[in-house]
Amino acid sequence: MSTRIHAFGDDALSDHDATAIAELIRTRKISPLDAVDAAIERAERVEPALDAIVVRDFENARKAAAATPIGAGFAGVPTFVKDNIDIAGLPTNHGTRAFVARPAKADGVFAKQFLAQGVVNLGKSALPEFGFNASTEFREGVPTRNPWNPTFSAGASSGGAAALVAAGVVPLAHGNDGGGSIRIPAAVCGLVGLKATRGRLREEKLSHAMPIKLVMEGVLTRSVRDTANFFANAEEHYRNSALRPIGRVLAPGSLRLRIGVLPDTVVGNPADSETRATVTAAATLLAESGHHVEELSVPPAGEQFAQDFAVYWGLLSFFVATTGRLSVARDFDSAKLDNLTIGLRDHYRANLLRTPAVLYRLRRSAAEYSRFFDNYDVVLSPVLAHTTPEIGYLSPLQSFDELFEKLRNYVSFTPLNNASGGPAISLPFGESGLGLPIGVHLSANHGDEATLLELAYEIEQATPWRRIDAVPERADFRLSE
């Protein structure tokens, strides 16, 4: 028996994406309250199987929906916010039990830009402790599960958001990406996830204060047009004058592109056979569509970059673990942190004297990354080095050394875009032998999100995404009754 879990049905949300729901609301065919009530009912049906929600704010969402003005953007569309940015009146838990979160006094910097699109927030979605892991699993408590098969990981760190969107609870949800944390869960849950160019969107205060700004905010969606419309709407609230505007991208582009294919990791290790076959199939599709496609002989990074990123990853953990009482909460207790957070902290301590050189090389990666696009418009690669692991494979209960090695081998493609600041998008393209989604990764030069979105539209039209609610040969598990 297949074990797909979804909440799609004959209600106000149906199988619509956020753009369609917003249009139904704008033309008064449904109301914002209709949409929010349907999302709440769906959440209550599937959440017992997914464990993707950490804070419910359903009654306030109903009140907000009833008062939502009909307008532009995504007015009235239900959503969730990842539990590492502030929403006024809700706690921000950061996926940890190292402190007791209190209600935030005000919306965070990016939260204001997100909520300005008119979305109605239903609550907070799950993430692993401080977003450090690539699976939404915890030292204590139940993991967030993949709607395509609940014995498998939903990815991370925006795993809760991805599970809720993939299962049809909401059409889009907030996520953020500091090493692949939008693109990884998008890949394993069959969604679209774009990490924008550094500075494209408003940054939360803590991210802005870091020596290298890895984290970019964004959304996970089920359609390219929802992702494109999110960024177009966001630019109406704030536009970075240092970057070329994305604008409203509506369709595939007409230009044929120079596309380099990177089938193996940035340190030269091979991706697994199913992942590699998916990238090869995507490359073939693009070549048959008239693009110039060739395999890269030299990856745009190497082992030194992987080591440097790991040290900086540890620096972030060191900062949280040692300054938690000042930067997070007064009752912060580092003894309650999980093995991964503590291990990363200790990894940084052991490499502390390397910090100046690490920061220098990571900052230099922006220019090196940009030069790579002198010869290519887009780079195609896997999102991850192997297919989605089962729950437990990346559990923070195992020793740090074991988990760290697994993460280094799994998360091999996405961090370069965070360090360099370049944009990249994950698209659902393949399927594993177990029926789980496999994503492909498209990267472009700084400020060139429009090219990625145009190419994503082209791929989406040529090979429409698999639907979790499609009737398979065997019945799915649907929590409907």
CSV table of N, CA and C in Angstrom, one decimal, residues 94-204:
chain,number,residue,atom,x,y,z
A,94,HIS,N,12.7,28.4,17.2
A,94,HIS,CA,14.0,28.1,16.6
A,94,HIS,C,14.2,26.6,16.6
A,95,GLY,N,13.2,25.8,16.8
A,95,GLY,CA,13.4,24.3,16.7
A,95,GLY,C,14.1,23.7,17.9
A,96,THR,N,14.3,24.5,19.0
A,96,THR,CA,15.1,24.0,20.1
A,96,THR,C,14.3,24.0,21.4
A,97,ARG,N,14.8,23.2,22.3
A,97,ARG,CA,14.2,23.2,23.7
A,97,ARG,C,15.2,23.8,24.7
A,98,ALA,N,16.1,24.5,24.2
A,98,ALA,CA,17.1,25.1,25.0
A,98,ALA,C,16.6,26.4,25.7
A,99,PHE,N,15.4,26.8,25.4
A,99,PHE,CA,14.8,27.9,26.1
A,99,PHE,C,13.3,27.9,25.9
A,100,VAL,N,12.6,28.7,26.7
A,100,VAL,CA,11.1,28.8,26.5
A,100,VAL,C,10.8,30.1,25.8
A,101,ALA,N,10.3,30.0,24.6
A,101,ALA,CA,10.0,31.2,23.8
A,101,ALA,C,8.8,31.9,24.3
A,102,ARG,N,8.9,33.2,24.3
A,102,ARG,CA,7.8,34.1,24.7
A,102,ARG,C,7.3,34.8,23.4
A,103,PRO,N,6.0,35.2,23.5
A,103,PRO,CA,5.4,35.9,22.3
A,103,PRO,C,6.3,37.1,21.8
A,104,ALA,N,6.5,37.1,20.5
A,104,ALA,CA,7.3,38.3,20.0
A,104,ALA,C,6.4,39.5,20.1
A,105,LYS,N,7.1,40.7,20.3
A,105,LYS,CA,6.5,41.9,20.5
A,105,LYS,C,6.1,42.6,19.2
A,106,ALA,N,6.8,42.2,18.1
A,106,ALA,CA,6.5,42.8,16.8
A,106,ALA,C,6.9,41.8,15.7
A,107,ASP,N,6.4,42.1,14.5
A,107,ASP,CA,6.8,41.3,13.3
A,107,ASP,C,8.3,41.5,13.0
A,108,GLY,N,9.0,40.5,12.5
A,108,GLY,CA,10.4,40.6,12.1
A,108,GLY,C,10.5,41.5,10.8
A,109,VAL,N,11.7,41.8,10.5
A,109,VAL,CA,11.9,42.7,9.3
A,109,VAL,C,11.4,42.0,8.0
A,110,PHE,N,11.8,40.8,7.7
A,110,PHE,CA,11.3,40.1,6.5
A,110,PHE,C,9.8,39.8,6.7
A,111,ALA,N,9.4,39.4,7.9
A,111,ALA,CA,7.9,39.1,8.1
A,111,ALA,C,7.0,40.2,7.6
A,112,LYS,N,7.4,41.5,7.8
A,112,LYS,CA,6.6,42.6,7.3
A,112,LYS,C,6.5,42.6,5.8
A,113,GLN,N,7.6,42.3,5.2
A,113,GLN,CA,7.6,42.2,3.7
A,113,GLN,C,6.8,41.1,3.2
A,114,PHE,N,6.8,40.0,3.9
A,114,PHE,CA,6.0,38.8,3.5
A,114,PHE,C,4.5,39.1,3.8
A,115,LEU,N,4.2,39.5,4.9
A,115,LEU,CA,2.8,39.8,5.3
A,115,LEU,C,2.2,40.9,4.5
A,116,ALA,N,3.0,41.8,3.9
A,116,ALA,CA,2.5,42.9,3.1
A,116,ALA,C,1.9,42.4,1.8
A,117,GLN,N,2.1,41.1,1.5
A,117,GLN,CA,1.5,40.6,0.3
A,117,GLN,C,0.1,40.1,0.5
A,118,GLY,N,-0.4,40.3,1.7
A,118,GLY,CA,-1.8,40.0,2.0
A,118,GLY,C,-2.1,38.6,2.5
A,119,VAL,N,-1.0,37.8,2.6
A,119,VAL,CA,-1.2,36.4,3.1
A,119,VAL,C,-1.8,36.4,4.5
A,120,VAL,N,-2.5,35.3,4.8
A,120,VAL,CA,-3.0,35.2,6.2
A,120,VAL,C,-2.2,34.0,6.9
A,121,ASN,N,-1.5,34.4,8.0
A,121,ASN,CA,-0.7,33.4,8.6
A,121,ASN,C,-1.5,32.5,9.6
A,122,LEU,N,-1.4,31.2,9.4
A,122,LEU,CA,-2.1,30.2,10.3
A,122,LEU,C,-1.2,29.8,11.5
A,123,GLY,N,0.1,30.1,11.5
A,123,GLY,CA,0.9,29.7,12.6
A,123,GLY,C,2.4,29.5,12.2
A,124,LYS,N,3.1,28.7,12.9
A,124,LYS,CA,4.5,28.5,12.7
A,124,LYS,C,4.8,27.0,12.3
A,125,SER,N,5.7,26.9,11.3
A,125,SER,CA,6.1,25.6,10.8
A,125,SER,C,7.4,25.1,11.4
A,126,ALA,N,7.6,23.8,11.4
A,126,ALA,CA,8.7,23.2,12.1
A,126,ALA,C,10.0,23.3,11.4
A,127,LEU,N,11.1,23.4,12.2
A,127,LEU,CA,12.5,23.3,11.6
A,127,LEU,C,13.3,22.6,12.7
A,128,PRO,N,14.5,22.0,12.2
A,128,PRO,CA,15.4,21.4,13.2
A,128,PRO,C,16.1,22.5,14.0
A,129,GLU,N,16.8,22.1,15.0
A,129,GLU,CA,17.4,23.1,15.9
A,129,GLU,C,18.2,24.1,15.2
A,130,PHE,N,17.8,25.4,15.3
A,130,PHE,CA,18.4,26.5,14.7
A,130,PHE,C,18.7,26.3,13.2
A,131,GLY,N,18.0,25.4,12.6
A,131,GLY,CA,18.2,25.2,11.1
A,131,GLY,C,19.4,24.6,10.7
A,132,PHE,N,20.2,23.9,11.6
A,132,PHE,CA,21.5,23.4,11.3
A,132,PHE,C,21.4,22.1,10.5
A,133,ASN,N,20.4,21.3,10.7
A,133,ASN,CA,20.3,19.9,10.1
A,133,ASN,C,19.7,20.0,8.7
A,134,ALA,N,19.8,18.9,8.0
A,134,ALA,CA,19.2,18.8,6.7
A,134,ALA,C,18.0,17.9,6.7
A,135,SER,N,17.5,17.6,7.9
A,135,SER,CA,16.3,16.8,8.2
A,135,SER,C,15.6,17.4,9.4
A,136,THR,N,14.3,17.5,9.4
A,136,THR,CA,13.6,18.1,10.5
A,136,THR,C,13.3,17.1,11.6
A,137,GLU,N,14.4,16.8,12.3
A,137,GLU,CA,14.4,15.8,13.4
A,137,GLU,C,15.0,16.4,14.6
A,138,PHE,N,14.7,15.8,15.8
A,138,PHE,CA,15.0,16.5,17.0
A,138,PHE,C,15.6,15.6,18.0
A,139,ARG,N,16.3,16.2,19.0
A,139,ARG,CA,16.8,15.5,20.2
A,139,ARG,C,15.6,14.9,21.0
A,140,GLU,N,14.5,15.6,21.1
A,140,GLU,CA,13.3,15.2,21.8
A,140,GLU,C,12.2,15.5,20.9
A,141,GLY,N,11.1,14.7,20.9
A,141,GLY,CA,9.9,14.9,20.1
A,141,GLY,C,10.0,14.2,18.8
A,142,VAL,N,8.8,14.3,18.1
A,142,VAL,CA,8.7,13.5,16.8
A,142,VAL,C,9.2,14.3,15.6
A,143,PRO,N,9.7,13.7,14.6
A,143,PRO,CA,10.2,14.4,13.4
A,143,PRO,C,9.0,14.8,12.5
A,144,THR,N,9.3,15.8,11.6
A,144,THR,CA,8.4,16.1,10.6
A,144,THR,C,8.6,15.1,9.4
A,145,ARG,N,7.5,14.6,8.9
A,145,ARG,CA,7.5,13.5,7.9
A,145,ARG,C,7.2,14.0,6.5
A,146,ASN,N,7.7,13.3,5.6
A,146,ASN,CA,7.5,13.6,4.1
A,146,ASN,C,6.1,13.1,3.7
A,147,PRO,N,5.3,14.0,3.1
A,147,PRO,CA,4.0,13.6,2.7
A,147,PRO,C,4.0,12.5,1.6
A,148,TRP,N,5.0,12.4,0.8
A,148,TRP,CA,5.1,11.4,-0.2
A,148,TRP,C,5.3,10.0,0.4
A,149,ASN,N,5.9,9.9,1.6
A,149,ASN,CA,6.1,8.7,2.3
A,149,ASN,C,6.5,9.0,3.7
A,150,PRO,N,5.7,8.9,4.7
A,150,PRO,CA,6.0,9.4,6.1
A,150,PRO,C,7.2,8.7,6.8
A,151,THR,N,7.7,7.6,6.2
A,151,THR,CA,8.9,7.0,6.8
A,151,THR,C,10.2,7.7,6.4
A,152,PHE,N,10.0,8.7,5.5
A,152,PHE,CA,11.2,9.4,5.0
A,152,PHE,C,11.2,10.9,5.4
A,153,SER,N,12.4,11.5,5.3
A,153,SER,CA,12.6,12.8,5.8
A,153,SER,C,11.9,13.8,4.9
A,154,ALA,N,11.4,14.9,5.5
A,154,ALA,CA,10.9,16.1,4.7
A,154,ALA,C,11.9,17.1,4.4
A,155,GLY,N,13.2,16.8,4.7
A,155,GLY,CA,14.2,17.7,4.4
A,155,GLY,C,14.3,18.8,5.5
A,156,ALA,N,15.1,19.8,5.3
A,156,ALA,CA,15.3,20.9,6.3
A,156,ALA,C,16.1,22.0,5.6
A,157,SER,N,16.2,23.1,6.3
A,157,SER,CA,15.6,23.3,7.6
A,157,SER,C,14.1,23.8,7.5
A,158,SER,N,13.6,24.1,6.2
A,158,SER,CA,12.2,24.5,6.1
A,158,SER,C,11.4,23.2,5.8
A,159,GLY,N,11.6,22.2,6.6
A,159,GLY,CA,10.9,20.9,6.4
A,159,GLY,C,9.5,21.0,6.7
A,160,GLY,N,9.1,21.7,7.8
A,160,GLY,CA,7.7,21.8,8.1
A,160,GLY,C,6.9,22.6,7.0
A,161,ALA,N,7.5,23.6,6.5
A,161,ALA,CA,6.9,24.4,5.4
A,161,ALA,C,6.7,23.5,4.2
A,162,ALA,N,7.7,22.8,3.9
A,162,ALA,CA,7.6,21.9,2.7
A,162,ALA,C,6.5,20.8,2.8
A,163,ALA,N,6.5,20.2,4.0
A,163,ALA,CA,5.5,19.2,4.2
A,163,ALA,C,4.0,19.7,4.1
A,164,LEU,N,3.8,20.9,4.6
A,164,LEU,CA,2.5,21.5,4.6
A,164,LEU,C,2.1,21.9,3.2
A,165,VAL,N,3.0,22.4,2.4
A,165,VAL,CA,2.7,22.8,1.0
A,165,VAL,C,2.5,21.5,0.1
A,166,ALA,N,3.4,20.6,0.3
A,166,ALA,CA,3.3,19.4,-0.5
A,166,ALA,C,2.0,18.6,-0.2
A,167,ALA,N,1.6,18.6,1.0
A,167,ALA,CA,0.3,17.9,1.4
A,167,ALA,C,-0.9,18.6,1.1
A,168,GLY,N,-0.8,19.9,0.6
A,168,GLY,CA,-2.0,20.6,0.1
A,168,GLY,C,-2.6,21.4,1.2
A,169,VAL,N,-2.0,21.5,2.4
A,169,VAL,CA,-2.6,22.3,3.5
A,169,VAL,C,-2.7,23.8,3.1
A,170,VAL,N,-1.6,24.3,2.6
A,170,VAL,CA,-1.6,25.7,2.1
A,170,VAL,C,-0.8,25.7,0.8
A,171,PRO,N,-1.0,26.7,-0.1
A,171,PRO,CA,-0.4,26.6,-1.4
A,171,PRO,C,1.0,27.1,-1.4
A,172,LEU,N,1.4,27.9,-0.4
A,172,LEU,CA,2.8,28.4,-0.3
A,172,LEU,C,3.1,28.6,1.2
A,173,ALA,N,4.3,28.6,1.5
A,173,ALA,CA,4.7,28.8,2.9
A,173,ALA,C,6.1,29.4,3.0
A,174,HIS,N,6.3,30.2,4.0
A,174,HIS,CA,7.6,30.9,4.2
A,174,HIS,C,8.7,29.8,4.5
A,175,GLY,N,9.9,30.1,4.0
A,175,GLY,CA,11.1,29.3,4.3
A,175,GLY,C,12.3,30.2,4.3
A,176,ASN,N,13.4,29.8,4.8
A,176,ASN,CA,14.7,30.5,4.5
A,176,ASN,C,15.8,29.6,4.3
A,177,ASP,N,16.9,30.1,3.7
A,177,ASP,CA,17.9,29.2,3.2
A,177,ASP,C,19.3,29.7,3.5
A,178,GLY,N,20.0,29.0,4.4
A,178,GLY,CA,21.3,29.3,4.8
A,178,GLY,C,22.4,28.4,4.3
A,179,GLY,N,22.0,27.3,3.7
A,179,GLY,CA,22.9,26.3,3.2
A,179,GLY,C,22.2,25.3,2.2
A,180,GLY,N,20.9,25.7,1.9
A,180,GLY,CA,20.1,24.8,1.1
A,180,GLY,C,18.7,24.6,1.7
A,181,SER,N,18.4,25.4,2.7
A,181,SER,CA,17.2,25.1,3.6
A,181,SER,C,15.8,25.4,3.0
A,182,ILE,N,15.8,26.0,1.8
A,182,ILE,CA,14.6,26.1,1.0
A,182,ILE,C,14.7,25.0,-0.1
A,183,ARG,N,15.9,24.9,-0.7
A,183,ARG,CA,16.0,24.0,-1.9
A,183,ARG,C,16.0,22.6,-1.5
A,184,ILE,N,16.6,22.2,-0.4
A,184,ILE,CA,16.6,20.8,0.0
A,184,ILE,C,15.2,20.3,0.3
A,185,PRO,N,14.4,20.9,1.2
A,185,PRO,CA,13.0,20.4,1.4
A,185,PRO,C,12.2,20.5,0.1
A,186,ALA,N,12.4,21.4,-0.8
A,186,ALA,CA,11.7,21.5,-2.0
A,186,ALA,C,12.0,20.3,-2.9
A,187,ALA,N,13.3,19.9,-2.9
A,187,ALA,CA,13.7,18.7,-3.7
A,187,ALA,C,13.1,17.4,-3.2
A,188,VAL,N,13.1,17.2,-1.9
A,188,VAL,CA,12.6,15.9,-1.4
A,188,VAL,C,11.1,15.9,-1.2
A,189,CYS,N,10.4,17.0,-1.3
A,189,CYS,CA,8.9,17.0,-1.2
A,189,CYS,C,8.3,17.4,-2.5
A,190,GLY,N,9.0,17.5,-3.6
A,190,GLY,CA,8.4,17.8,-4.9
A,190,GLY,C,7.9,19.2,-5.2
A,191,LEU,N,8.6,20.2,-4.7
A,191,LEU,CA,8.2,21.6,-4.7
A,191,LEU,C,9.2,22.4,-5.5
A,192,VAL,N,8.8,23.7,-5.7
A,192,VAL,CA,9.6,24.7,-6.3
A,192,VAL,C,10.2,25.6,-5.1
A,193,GLY,N,11.5,25.8,-5.1
A,193,GLY,CA,12.2,26.5,-4.1
A,193,GLY,C,13.3,27.4,-4.6
A,194,LEU,N,13.1,28.7,-4.6
A,194,LEU,CA,14.2,29.6,-5.1
A,194,LEU,C,14.9,30.3,-4.0
A,195,LYS,N,16.2,30.2,-3.9
A,195,LYS,CA,17.0,31.0,-3.0
A,195,LYS,C,17.5,32.2,-3.9
A,196,ALA,N,17.1,33.4,-3.5
A,196,ALA,CA,17.4,34.5,-4.3
A,196,ALA,C,18.8,35.0,-4.0
A,197,THR,N,19.2,36.0,-4.9
A,197,THR,CA,20.5,36.7,-4.7
A,197,THR,C,20.6,37.4,-3.3
A,198,ARG,N,21.8,37.3,-2.7
A,198,ARG,CA,22.0,38.0,-1.4
A,198,ARG,C,21.5,39.5,-1.5
A,199,GLY,N,20.7,39.9,-0.6
A,199,GLY,CA,20.2,41.3,-0.6
A,199,GLY,C,18.9,41.5,-1.3
A,200,ARG,N,18.4,40.5,-2.0
A,200,ARG,CA,17.2,40.7,-2.8
A,200,ARG,C,16.0,41.0,-1.9
A,201,LEU,N,15.9,40.3,-0.8
A,201,LEU,CA,14.8,40.5,0.1
A,201,LEU,C,15.3,41.1,1.4
A,202,ARG,N,14.4,41.6,2.2
A,202,ARG,CA,14.7,42.1,3.5
A,202,ARG,C,15.3,41.0,4.4
A,203,GLU,N,16.3,41.3,5.2
A,203,GLU,CA,17.0,40.3,6.0
A,203,GLU,C,16.6,40.5,7.5
A,204,GLU,N,16.4,39.4,8.2
A,204,GLU,CA,16.2,39.5,9.6
A,204,GLU,C,17.4,40.0,10.3
